[in-house]
C-alpha cells in the first residue's frame, strides 16, 4: 500500500515508509479512560486504528497523544519487512520504562505482527498484555475484560467475512479535507516475498452501499477527497448472493459488481468530491477502470501501479503473474487512454533471491521507460513463512542489495525531478489540504496527478479548489502562483 505523504519534502522510499508513524491526538476529555495508539505500516493499518478508536470510544475511552498518561496503549504493527518489526520491538522496550511508573497501563499489540507471532509475542515481550489480529477488533472489549481480571489475552482469528462495514471510523489523523475508505480486506495473491496474505487473511470486499454512504457522509461533513483502499482494489467484487446475505435492496447498490462500477458510483456522490484509489495490481487493472477514470473529472488521474522488478524471470519467481511486456502494455494503455500526464508511481524491490546484475539493470531500464513520478523503494527482506522463504535462498549479499537500492533511488530522484520540471509553466487545479509547514503565509495542496503544490495563501483556506500556475520545483514539491478568476 502507498503511505500517506504528509511531509512536503518527499523522502526517498525506505525512509519515507519507515518514518511514518501515526499517533492518536489529545482529545482533552477529563475523567475518562485514556487510549493511546501508535500505528505503523500501510494506510490499511492507519485506517484500522480509526476502527479500533471507534470501538474503544463505545467503551468510554478518549484518545491521548502521550502513552505516559494512557490507561491503554496499543501498537498497531506492521510485518512487511524485518526493519518494521524491529522498530516495534524497540518501542516496546521504551514503553516498558513507563509501565514501571504506571503499572496498571494495559499494553496491546495489534495488527500484522500480532497476527504473525500470535501468543509467541506474549512469551517474547513480557510487557505485552494483549495480542489482537486485524480481524478481531470487535472482540477488544471482552479481551480487555480478561486483562482486567489478571490474565493475558489473545485473539488472532482471521475471518472470511469481517469488513467492519457498519463501524464508523473515528478520523484520527484527519485534516478535515481528505479521508480514506477501506473497500476490501486481505489479499489472495500470494506474491512469494509477501507476508500480507498470512497477516491479513483471505480477500473480501465490503458492501458497496456502506462505502457510498461513507463517502456521502464525508462529503456532507466538508471532506473533499476520498481514497478507496485495498491491497488490490481492481479485484473488488460484489455478487447478487452477497447482496442477499447482507440484506441489501437491489436499488441500494445500483448494480455494482466490480471496481469500475464502484469507482463510478463514488465519483457520482458529488463532482466536488475527488476520488483516489490504491493499490492497483498490474495483472488486474482493466481498461474499464481507465475509461471510468477518463469519464469523470473528479476521479484523480494518478495510479499507483507497483511493478516490483523490471525482469520477467524475477517477476515469475515473485509470483506476480505478469511479465515485463504485460506491465509495459498496461502503462502504454494508461498513457493512451488518460494521456502522458497521468501520474504514475510504483514499488520496487532490489536484490530479490538470485537477481543478477543484468536483471537489476532491467528494473532501471523499465523505470526509465515508464518515468514514474514517485516510487517506494526497498531492498528484499526475507519474511518467515512466505513462499520465497520456503523455496529460495536469500542469496544476494546485503551490500549488493543496498547498492542496487541506491541506484534505484538515485534514478527515481532524477525521474521525479524531471517530471516536476516538465510541469513548470502548466496550470493545475489544486485541492488545498492545509498550511505549508515552512511558512504560515503559504498553503499546500495536491494536483489531480498527486503532486504537492505550495503557493501563497491570499484569502483561501483548506478544502478550497484553486487554479495554480507552476513556477518552480524541487524533487518532491511544486511551487506555483494563484490564477484568480
Ligand atoms: N498490495 C500492494 C503492496 C503491499 S506491501 C501491492 O501488491 O502492490 C507494499 C510494498 O512493500 C510492496 O509493494 C513491496 O514493494 C514491498 N514489500 C513487500 N514485501 C517485501 C519484502 N519481503 N521485502 C521488501 N519489500 C517488500
Ligand atoms: Fe502482498 Fe502481493 Fe498481496 Fe500486494 S498483492 S499484498 S504484494 S501478496
Ligand atoms: Fe500493511 Fe504492514 Fe500489514 S504493510 S498490511 S501493516 S504487514
Coordinates of C-alpha atoms and ligand atoms in Angstrom, one line a residue:
X1 CA 0.0 0.0 0.0
X2 CA 1.1 3.5 -0.6
X3 CA 1.6 5.5 2.5
X4 CA 0.3 9.0 3.1
X5 CA 3.0 11.6 2.4
X6 CA 2.4 14.2 4.9
X7 CA 5.8 15.9 4.6
X8 CA 6.4 18.3 1.9
X9 CA 9.9 17.2 1.2
X10 CA 9.5 13.8 -0.2
X11 CA 12.0 11.4 1.4
X12 CA 13.5 8.6 -0.5
X13 CA 11.4 5.4 -0.4
X14 CA 12.8 3.4 2.5
X15 CA 13.0 6.5 4.8
X16 CA 9.5 7.5 3.8
X17 CA 7.8 4.3 4.8
X18 CA 9.9 3.6 7.8
X19 CA 9.4 7.0 9.3
X20 CA 5.7 7.1 9.1
X21 CA 4.1 6.6 12.4
X22 CA 0.6 7.8 13.3
X23 CA -0.2 8.8 16.9
X24 CA -3.6 9.5 18.4
X25 CA -4.4 13.1 19.2
X26 CA -5.2 14.6 22.5
X27 CA -9.0 14.8 22.9
X28 CA -8.7 16.6 26.3
X29 CA -11.7 14.8 27.9
X30 CA -11.0 14.7 31.6
X31 CA -12.4 11.9 33.8
X32 CA -12.4 9.4 31.0
X33 CA -10.2 6.4 30.4
X34 CA -7.4 7.3 28.1
X35 CA -6.3 5.4 24.9
X36 CA -3.0 5.9 23.1
X37 CA -2.5 4.2 19.7
X38 CA 0.7 4.3 17.7
X39 CA 0.3 2.9 14.2
X40 CA 2.9 1.6 11.8
X41 CA 2.9 0.2 8.2
X42 CA 0.5 1.0 5.5
X43 CA -2.7 3.0 5.1
X44 CA -4.8 0.0 5.8
X45 CA -3.3 -0.2 9.3
X46 CA -3.8 3.6 9.8
X47 CA -7.4 3.1 8.7
X48 CA -7.8 0.1 11.1
X49 CA -6.7 2.3 14.0
X50 CA -9.6 4.5 13.3
X51 CA -11.9 1.5 13.6
X52 CA -10.2 0.5 16.9
X53 CA -10.7 4.0 18.3
X54 CA -14.3 3.9 17.4
X55 CA -14.8 0.5 19.2
X56 CA -12.9 1.9 22.2
X57 CA -14.9 5.1 22.2
X58 CA -18.0 3.0 22.8
X59 CA -16.3 1.6 25.8
X60 CA -15.8 5.1 27.2
X61 CA -12.2 5.8 26.1
X62 CA -10.9 9.1 24.8
X63 CA -7.6 9.4 22.9
X64 CA -4.4 10.9 24.2
X65 CA -1.2 11.8 22.4
X66 CA 1.1 10.5 25.2
X67 CA 1.4 7.0 26.4
X68 CA 2.7 8.2 29.7
X69 CA -0.8 9.1 30.7
X70 CA -2.6 6.3 28.9
X71 CA -4.7 3.6 30.6
X72 CA -4.4 1.5 27.4
X73 CA -1.5 1.7 24.9
X74 CA -1.9 -0.1 21.6
X75 CA 0.8 -0.5 19.0
X76 CA -0.8 -1.3 15.6
X77 CA 2.1 -3.1 13.9
X78 CA 3.5 -4.0 10.5
X79 CA 5.4 -7.1 9.5
X80 CA 6.2 -6.3 5.9
X81 CA 10.0 -6.1 6.4
X82 CA 12.2 -7.1 9.2
X83 CA 13.0 -3.5 10.0
X84 CA 9.3 -2.7 10.7
X85 CA 9.2 -5.4 13.3
X86 CA 12.5 -4.3 14.9
X87 CA 11.0 -0.8 15.3
X88 CA 8.1 -2.2 17.2
X89 CA 10.3 -4.2 19.5
X90 CA 12.3 -1.1 20.3
X91 CA 9.2 0.8 21.0
X92 CA 8.0 -1.9 23.4
X93 CA 11.3 -1.7 25.3
X94 CA 10.8 2.1 25.5
X95 CA 7.3 1.8 26.8
X96 CA 8.5 -0.7 29.4
X97 CA 10.1 2.2 31.3
X98 CA 6.8 4.0 31.5
X99 CA 5.0 0.9 32.7
X100 CA 7.1 0.8 35.8
X101 CA 5.7 4.2 36.7
X102 CA 2.2 3.3 35.7
X103 CA 1.9 -0.4 36.4
X104 CA -1.9 -0.5 35.6
X105 CA -1.4 0.6 32.0
X106 CA -2.5 -2.2 29.6
X107 CA -0.2 -2.7 26.6
X108 CA -1.6 -4.3 23.5
X109 CA 0.0 -5.3 20.2
X110 CA -2.5 -5.1 17.3
X111 CA -2.2 -5.6 13.5
X112 CA 0.1 -7.7 11.3
X113 CA 2.9 -8.5 13.8
X114 CA 0.2 -9.7 16.3
X115 CA -1.2 -11.9 13.6
X116 CA 2.1 -13.3 12.6
X117 CA 3.5 -14.1 16.0
X118 CA 0.3 -14.7 17.9
X119 CA 0.8 -15.9 21.6
X120 CA 4.6 -16.1 20.9
X121 CA 4.6 -12.4 21.4
X122 CA 3.4 -12.7 25.0
X123 CA 6.4 -15.0 25.7
X124 CA 8.9 -12.9 23.9
X125 CA 7.7 -9.5 25.2
X126 CA 6.7 -9.7 28.9
X127 CA 5.3 -6.2 28.9
X128 CA 2.5 -7.2 26.4
X129 CA -0.9 -8.0 27.9
X130 CA -2.9 -8.3 24.8
X131 CA -2.4 -9.6 21.2
X132 CA -5.1 -8.9 18.7
X133 CA -5.1 -9.6 15.0
X134 CA -6.6 -7.4 12.3
X135 CA -9.9 -9.3 12.1
X136 CA -10.6 -9.5 15.8
X137 CA -11.0 -5.9 16.8
X138 CA -14.7 -6.3 17.7
X139 CA -13.5 -8.6 20.5
X140 CA -11.4 -5.9 22.1
X141 CA -14.0 -5.1 24.9
X142 CA -14.0 -8.8 26.0
X143 CA -10.3 -9.1 25.7
X144 CA -9.7 -6.0 27.9
X145 CA -12.0 -7.5 30.5
X146 CA -9.9 -10.7 30.5
X147 CA -6.8 -8.5 31.1
X148 CA -8.6 -6.6 33.8
X149 CA -9.2 -9.9 35.6
X150 CA -5.4 -10.5 35.6
X151 CA -5.0 -12.7 32.5
X152 CA -3.2 -12.2 29.3
X153 CA -5.5 -12.2 26.2
X154 CA -5.0 -13.2 22.6
X155 CA -7.4 -13.3 19.6
X156 CA -5.8 -13.8 16.2
X157 CA -8.7 -15.4 14.5
X158 CA -8.8 -14.5 10.8
X159 CA -12.2 -14.1 9.2
X160 CA -13.5 -14.7 5.7
X161 CA -16.2 -12.1 6.2
X162 CA -15.2 -9.3 8.6
X163 CA -15.1 -5.8 6.8
X164 CA -16.1 -3.6 9.8
X165 CA -18.6 -2.2 7.3
X166 CA -21.0 -0.9 10.0
X167 CA -18.4 0.8 12.1
X168 CA -18.0 4.4 11.6
X169 CA -14.2 5.2 11.9
X170 CA -13.0 8.0 14.3
X171 CA -10.9 10.2 11.9
X172 CA -7.7 10.2 13.8
X173 CA -5.2 11.9 11.5
X174 CA -7.7 13.9 9.6
X175 CA -7.0 17.3 8.1
X176 CA -10.8 17.6 7.5
X177 CA -10.3 17.6 3.7
X178 CA -9.0 14.1 2.7
X179 CA -10.0 10.7 4.1
X180 CA -9.5 7.0 3.5
X181 CA -12.2 4.4 3.0
X182 CA -11.4 0.7 3.2
X183 CA -13.3 -1.1 0.4
X184 CA -11.8 -4.5 1.0
X185 CA -9.6 -6.5 3.3
X186 CA -7.0 -9.3 2.9
X187 CA -5.2 -10.5 -0.2
X188 CA -5.4 -13.7 -2.2
X189 CA -2.4 -13.0 -4.4
X190 CA 0.5 -14.8 -2.7
X191 CA 3.4 -12.8 -4.1
X192 CA 6.2 -15.0 -2.9
X193 CA 8.0 -12.3 -0.9
X194 CA 5.0 -11.0 0.9
X195 CA 3.6 -11.6 4.4
X196 CA 0.3 -9.8 3.9
X197 CA -1.8 -12.9 2.8
X198 CA -0.7 -14.5 6.1
X199 CA -1.3 -11.5 8.3
X200 CA -4.5 -10.2 6.7
X201 CA -6.1 -13.4 5.5
X202 CA -8.4 -14.0 2.6
X203 CA -9.5 -11.2 0.3
X204 CA -13.1 -10.0 0.9
X205 CA -14.9 -6.9 -0.4
X206 CA -17.0 -4.6 1.7
X207 CA -20.6 -4.0 0.8
X208 CA -20.9 -1.1 -1.8
X209 CA -23.9 0.5 -0.1
X210 CA -21.9 1.2 3.1
X211 CA -18.9 2.5 1.0
X212 CA -21.0 5.0 -0.9
X213 CA -22.8 6.0 2.4
X214 CA -19.4 6.7 4.0
X215 CA -18.3 8.8 1.0
X216 CA -21.5 10.8 1.1
X217 CA -21.2 11.3 4.9
X218 CA -17.6 12.5 4.5
X219 CA -18.7 15.0 1.8
X220 CA -21.5 16.3 3.9
X221 CA -19.0 16.9 6.7
X222 CA -16.9 19.0 4.4
X223 CA -14.4 16.5 3.1
X224 CA -13.4 17.0 -0.5
X225 CA -11.3 13.9 -1.3
X226 CA -11.6 10.2 -0.5
X227 CA -9.1 7.4 -1.2
X228 CA -10.6 3.9 -1.7
X229 CA -8.2 1.4 -0.1
X230 CA -7.4 -2.2 -0.6
X231 CA -4.3 -4.4 -1.2
X232 CA -5.6 -5.0 -4.7
X233 CA -8.6 -2.7 -5.4
X234 CA -9.0 -4.0 -9.0
X235 CA -10.2 -7.3 -7.7
X236 CA -13.1 -5.7 -5.8
X237 CA -16.2 -7.8 -6.4
X238 CA -19.8 -7.9 -5.1
X239 CA -22.3 -10.5 -6.1
X240 CA -26.1 -10.9 -6.0
X241 CA -25.5 -13.7 -3.5
X242 CA -23.5 -11.4 -1.2
X243 CA -26.2 -8.8 -1.6
X244 CA -28.9 -11.1 -0.4
X245 CA -26.7 -12.1 2.6
X246 CA -26.1 -8.5 3.6
X247 CA -29.9 -8.0 3.1
X248 CA -29.4 -5.1 0.8
X249 CA -32.1 -3.9 -1.7
X250 CA -31.1 -4.0 -5.3
X251 CA -31.7 -0.3 -5.6
X252 CA -29.2 0.3 -2.7
X253 CA -26.3 -0.9 -4.6
X254 CA -27.3 0.1 -8.1
X255 CA -25.8 -2.9 -9.9
X256 CA -22.3 -2.6 -8.6
X257 CA -20.3 -5.8 -9.2
X258 CA -16.8 -4.7 -9.9
X259 CA -14.3 -1.9 -9.1
X260 CA -15.0 0.2 -12.2
X261 CA -18.7 0.3 -11.1
X262 CA -17.9 1.2 -7.6
X263 CA -15.5 3.9 -8.6
X264 CA -18.2 5.4 -10.8
X265 CA -20.8 5.5 -8.1
X266 CA -18.4 7.1 -5.6
X267 CA -17.5 9.7 -8.2
X268 CA -21.2 10.4 -8.6
X269 CA -21.6 11.3 -4.9
X270 CA -20.6 14.9 -5.9
X271 CA -18.4 16.4 -8.6
X272 CA -16.6 18.4 -5.9
X273 CA -15.5 15.2 -4.2
X274 CA -12.2 13.9 -5.5
X275 CA -11.8 10.2 -5.7
X276 CA -8.4 8.3 -5.5
X277 CA -7.7 4.6 -5.0
X278 CA -4.8 2.4 -4.0
X279 CA -3.3 -0.1 -4.7
X280 CA -3.8 -1.3 -8.3
X281 CA -2.3 -4.6 -9.3
X282 CA -0.9 -4.7 -12.9
X283 CA -2.5 -8.1 -13.6
X284 CA -6.0 -6.8 -12.7
X285 CA -6.3 -3.2 -13.7
X286 CA -8.9 -3.1 -16.5
X287 CA -9.5 -0.8 -19.4
X288 CA -13.0 -0.3 -18.0
X289 CA -11.4 1.3 -14.9
X290 CA -9.2 3.5 -17.1
X291 CA -12.3 4.6 -19.2
X292 CA -14.2 5.3 -15.9
X293 CA -11.3 7.5 -14.8
X294 CA -11.3 9.4 -18.0
X295 CA -15.1 9.9 -17.9
X296 CA -15.1 11.7 -14.5
X297 CA -13.0 14.8 -13.9
X298 CA -13.2 14.2 -10.1
X299 CA -11.5 10.8 -10.4
X300 CA -7.9 11.7 -9.9
X301 CA -5.5 11.0 -12.8
X302 CA -3.0 9.1 -10.8
X303 CA -2.3 5.4 -10.5
X304 CA -0.1 3.6 -8.0
X305 CA 0.9 0.5 -10.1
X306 CA 3.7 -1.4 -8.2
X307 CA 6.0 -3.3 -10.6
X308 CA 8.5 -4.7 -8.0
X309 CA 11.0 -5.7 -10.7
X310 CA 11.6 -5.0 -14.4
X311 CA 12.7 -8.5 -15.2
X312 CA 10.4 -11.3 -16.3
X313 CA 12.3 -14.1 -14.6
X314 CA 12.3 -12.3 -11.3
X315 CA 8.6 -11.4 -11.7
X316 CA 7.9 -15.1 -12.2
X317 CA 9.8 -16.0 -9.1
X318 CA 8.0 -13.3 -7.2
X319 CA 4.7 -14.9 -8.4
X320 CA 3.4 -11.6 -9.6
X321 CA 1.7 -13.4 -12.5
X322 CA 2.6 -10.7 -15.1
X323 CA 5.8 -10.2 -17.1
X324 CA 7.7 -7.1 -18.2
X325 CA 5.8 -7.0 -21.6
X326 CA 2.4 -7.2 -19.9
X327 CA 3.3 -4.4 -17.5
X328 CA 4.6 -2.2 -20.3
X329 CA 1.3 -2.8 -22.2
X330 CA -0.7 -1.6 -19.2
X331 CA 1.4 1.5 -18.9
X332 CA 1.1 2.2 -22.6
X333 CA -2.7 1.8 -22.3
X334 CA -2.9 4.2 -19.3
X335 CA -1.0 6.8 -21.3
X336 CA -3.2 6.2 -24.4
X337 CA -6.5 6.5 -22.5
X338 CA -5.6 9.0 -19.8
X339 CA -2.7 10.9 -21.5
X340 CA 1.0 11.2 -21.0
X341 CA 0.5 13.4 -17.9
X342 CA -1.4 10.7 -15.8
X343 CA 0.5 10.4 -12.5
X344 CA 2.2 7.0 -12.1
X345 CA 4.0 5.6 -9.1
X346 CA 5.5 2.2 -8.2
X347 CA 7.0 0.0 -5.5
X348 CA 10.4 -1.6 -6.2
X349 CA 12.3 -4.4 -4.5
X350 CA 16.1 -4.5 -5.0
X351 CA 18.1 -7.8 -4.6
X352 CA 15.4 -10.4 -4.7
X353 CA 16.7 -14.0 -4.5
X354 CA 19.1 -14.9 -7.4
X355 CA 18.7 -11.5 -9.0
X356 CA 21.7 -10.9 -11.4
X357 CA 23.3 -7.6 -12.3
X358 CA 21.6 -7.7 -15.7
X359 CA 18.2 -8.4 -14.2
X360 CA 18.7 -5.4 -11.9
X361 CA 19.5 -3.3 -15.0
X362 CA 16.1 -4.4 -16.4
X363 CA 14.5 -2.7 -13.4
X364 CA 16.4 0.5 -14.1
X365 CA 15.6 0.4 -17.8
X366 CA 11.9 -0.1 -17.0
X367 CA 12.0 2.9 -14.7
X368 CA 13.5 4.9 -17.5
X369 CA 10.7 3.8 -19.8
X370 CA 7.8 4.5 -17.5
X371 CA 9.2 7.7 -15.9
X372 CA 7.4 7.2 -12.6
X373 CA 6.7 10.4 -10.7
X374 CA 7.4 8.6 -7.4
X375 CA 8.4 5.2 -6.1
X376 CA 8.6 3.4 -2.8
X377 CA 11.8 1.5 -2.9
X378 CA 13.1 -1.3 -0.7
X379 CA 15.7 -4.0 -0.6
X380 CA 14.4 -7.5 -0.2
X381 CA 13.8 -8.6 3.3
X382 CA 13.1 -12.3 3.8
X383 CA 9.9 -12.9 5.8
X384 CA 9.3 -16.1 7.7
X385 CA 6.6 -18.3 6.4
X386 CA 6.4 -16.8 2.9
X387 CA 6.7 -18.8 -0.3
X388 CA 10.1 -17.2 -1.1
X389 CA 11.5 -18.1 2.3
X390 CA 10.5 -21.8 1.7
X391 CA 11.6 -22.1 -1.9
X392 CA 14.5 -19.8 -2.5
X393 CA 17.8 -18.8 -0.8
X394 CA 18.1 -15.1 0.2
X395 CA 21.5 -15.1 -1.5
X396 CA 22.2 -11.5 -2.5
X397 CA 24.7 -10.0 -0.1
X398 CA 23.4 -7.0 1.9
X399 CA 26.0 -4.6 0.4
X400 CA 24.8 -5.6 -3.1
X401 CA 21.2 -5.2 -2.2
X402 CA 21.9 -1.7 -0.7
X403 CA 24.0 -0.7 -3.7
X404 CA 21.2 -1.7 -6.1
X405 CA 18.7 0.1 -4.0
X406 CA 20.8 3.2 -4.0
X407 CA 20.9 3.1 -7.8
X408 CA 17.2 2.7 -8.0
X409 CA 16.6 5.6 -5.6
X410 CA 19.1 7.8 -7.5
X411 CA 17.3 7.1 -10.7
X412 CA 13.9 7.8 -9.2
X413 CA 15.1 11.1 -7.7
X414 CA 16.3 12.1 -11.2
X415 CA 13.0 11.0 -12.8
X416 CA 10.9 12.8 -10.1
X417 CA 12.8 16.0 -10.6
X418 CA 12.4 15.8 -14.4
X419 CA 8.7 15.1 -14.0
X420 CA 8.3 18.2 -11.9
X421 CA 10.4 20.2 -14.3
X422 CA 8.0 19.3 -17.1
X423 CA 5.2 20.8 -15.0
X424 CA 6.7 24.3 -14.9
X425 CA 4.5 26.7 -16.8
X426 CA 1.5 24.4 -16.7
X427 CA -1.7 25.2 -14.9
X428 CA -3.4 22.8 -12.4
X429 CA -6.5 22.6 -10.3
X430 CA -5.3 22.1 -6.7
X431 CA -7.3 21.0 -3.7
X432 CA -6.0 22.8 -0.6
X433 CA -5.1 20.5 2.2
X434 CA -3.6 22.9 4.7
X435 CA -0.9 25.5 5.6
X436 CA 2.6 24.9 4.4
X437 CA 5.0 23.6 7.1
X438 CA 7.6 26.1 6.1
X439 CA 5.6 29.3 6.1
X440 CA 2.2 30.2 7.5
X441 CA 1.7 32.6 4.6
X442 CA 1.6 29.7 2.2
X443 CA -0.8 26.8 1.6
X444 CA -0.3 23.4 0.1
X445 CA -2.5 21.1 -1.8
X446 CA -2.4 18.4 -4.5
X447 CA -2.9 18.3 -8.2
X448 CA -5.2 15.5 -9.6
X449 CA -1.9 13.8 -10.6
X450 CA -1.0 13.7 -6.9
X451 CA 1.8 16.3 -6.9
X452 CA 2.2 18.6 -3.9
X453 CA 2.0 22.3 -4.7
X454 CA 2.9 25.2 -2.4
X455 CA 1.6 28.7 -3.2
X456 CA 0.7 32.0 -1.4
X457 CA -2.3 32.0 0.8
X458 CA -4.3 35.0 -0.5
X459 CA -7.8 34.6 1.0
X460 CA -8.1 30.9 0.5
X461 CA -8.4 28.1 3.0
X462 CA -8.2 24.3 3.2
X463 CA -10.9 22.5 1.3
X464 CA -11.0 25.1 -1.5
X465 CA -10.2 24.3 -5.1
X466 CA -7.9 26.8 -6.7
X467 CA -6.1 27.2 -10.0
X468 CA -2.3 27.5 -9.8
X469 CA 0.4 28.0 -12.4
X470 CA 3.6 26.2 -11.7
X471 CA 6.7 28.5 -11.4
X472 CA 9.3 26.3 -9.8
X473 CA 10.0 22.9 -8.1
X474 CA 12.3 20.7 -6.0
X475 CA 12.4 16.9 -6.4
X476 CA 9.3 16.5 -4.2
X477 CA 7.4 19.7 -4.4
X478 CA 6.0 22.1 -7.0
X479 CA 5.7 25.9 -6.3
X480 CA 3.1 28.0 -8.0
X481 CA 1.2 31.2 -8.2
X482 CA -2.6 31.5 -8.0
X483 CA -4.6 32.3 -11.1
X484 CA -7.5 34.3 -9.8
X485 CA -10.6 34.1 -11.9
Ligands
LIG1 N1 -0.7 -4.8 -2.2 C1 0.4 -4.0 -2.6 C2 1.6 -3.9 -1.8 C3 1.5 -4.1 -0.3 S1 3.1 -4.2 0.5 C4 0.8 -4.5 -4.0 O1 0.6 -5.6 -4.3 O2 1.4 -3.7 -4.6 C5 3.9 -2.7 0.0 C6 5.2 -2.9 -0.7 O3 6.1 -3.5 0.2 C7 5.2 -4.0 -1.8 O4 4.7 -3.4 -3.0 C8 6.6 -4.3 -1.9 O5 7.3 -3.5 -2.8 C9 7.1 -4.1 -0.5 N2 7.4 -5.4 0.1 C10 6.6 -6.4 0.4 N3 7.2 -7.4 1.0 C11 8.5 -7.1 1.0 C12 9.7 -7.8 1.4 N4 9.6 -9.0 1.9 N5 10.9 -7.2 1.3 C13 11.0 -5.9 0.8 N6 9.9 -5.2 0.3 C14 8.7 -5.8 0.4
LIG2 FE1 1.4 -8.7 -0.9 FE2 1.2 -9.3 -3.4 FE3 -1.0 -9.1 -1.9 FE4 0.4 -6.9 -2.5 S1 -0.7 -8.2 -4.0 S2 -0.4 -7.5 -0.5 S3 2.5 -7.6 -2.6 S4 0.6 -10.7 -1.8
LIG3 FE1 0.2 -3.1 5.9 FE2 2.4 -3.9 7.0 FE3 0.3 -5.3 7.4 S1 2.2 -3.0 5.1 S2 -1.0 -5.0 5.6 S3 0.6 -3.2 8.1 S4 2.3 -6.1 7.1

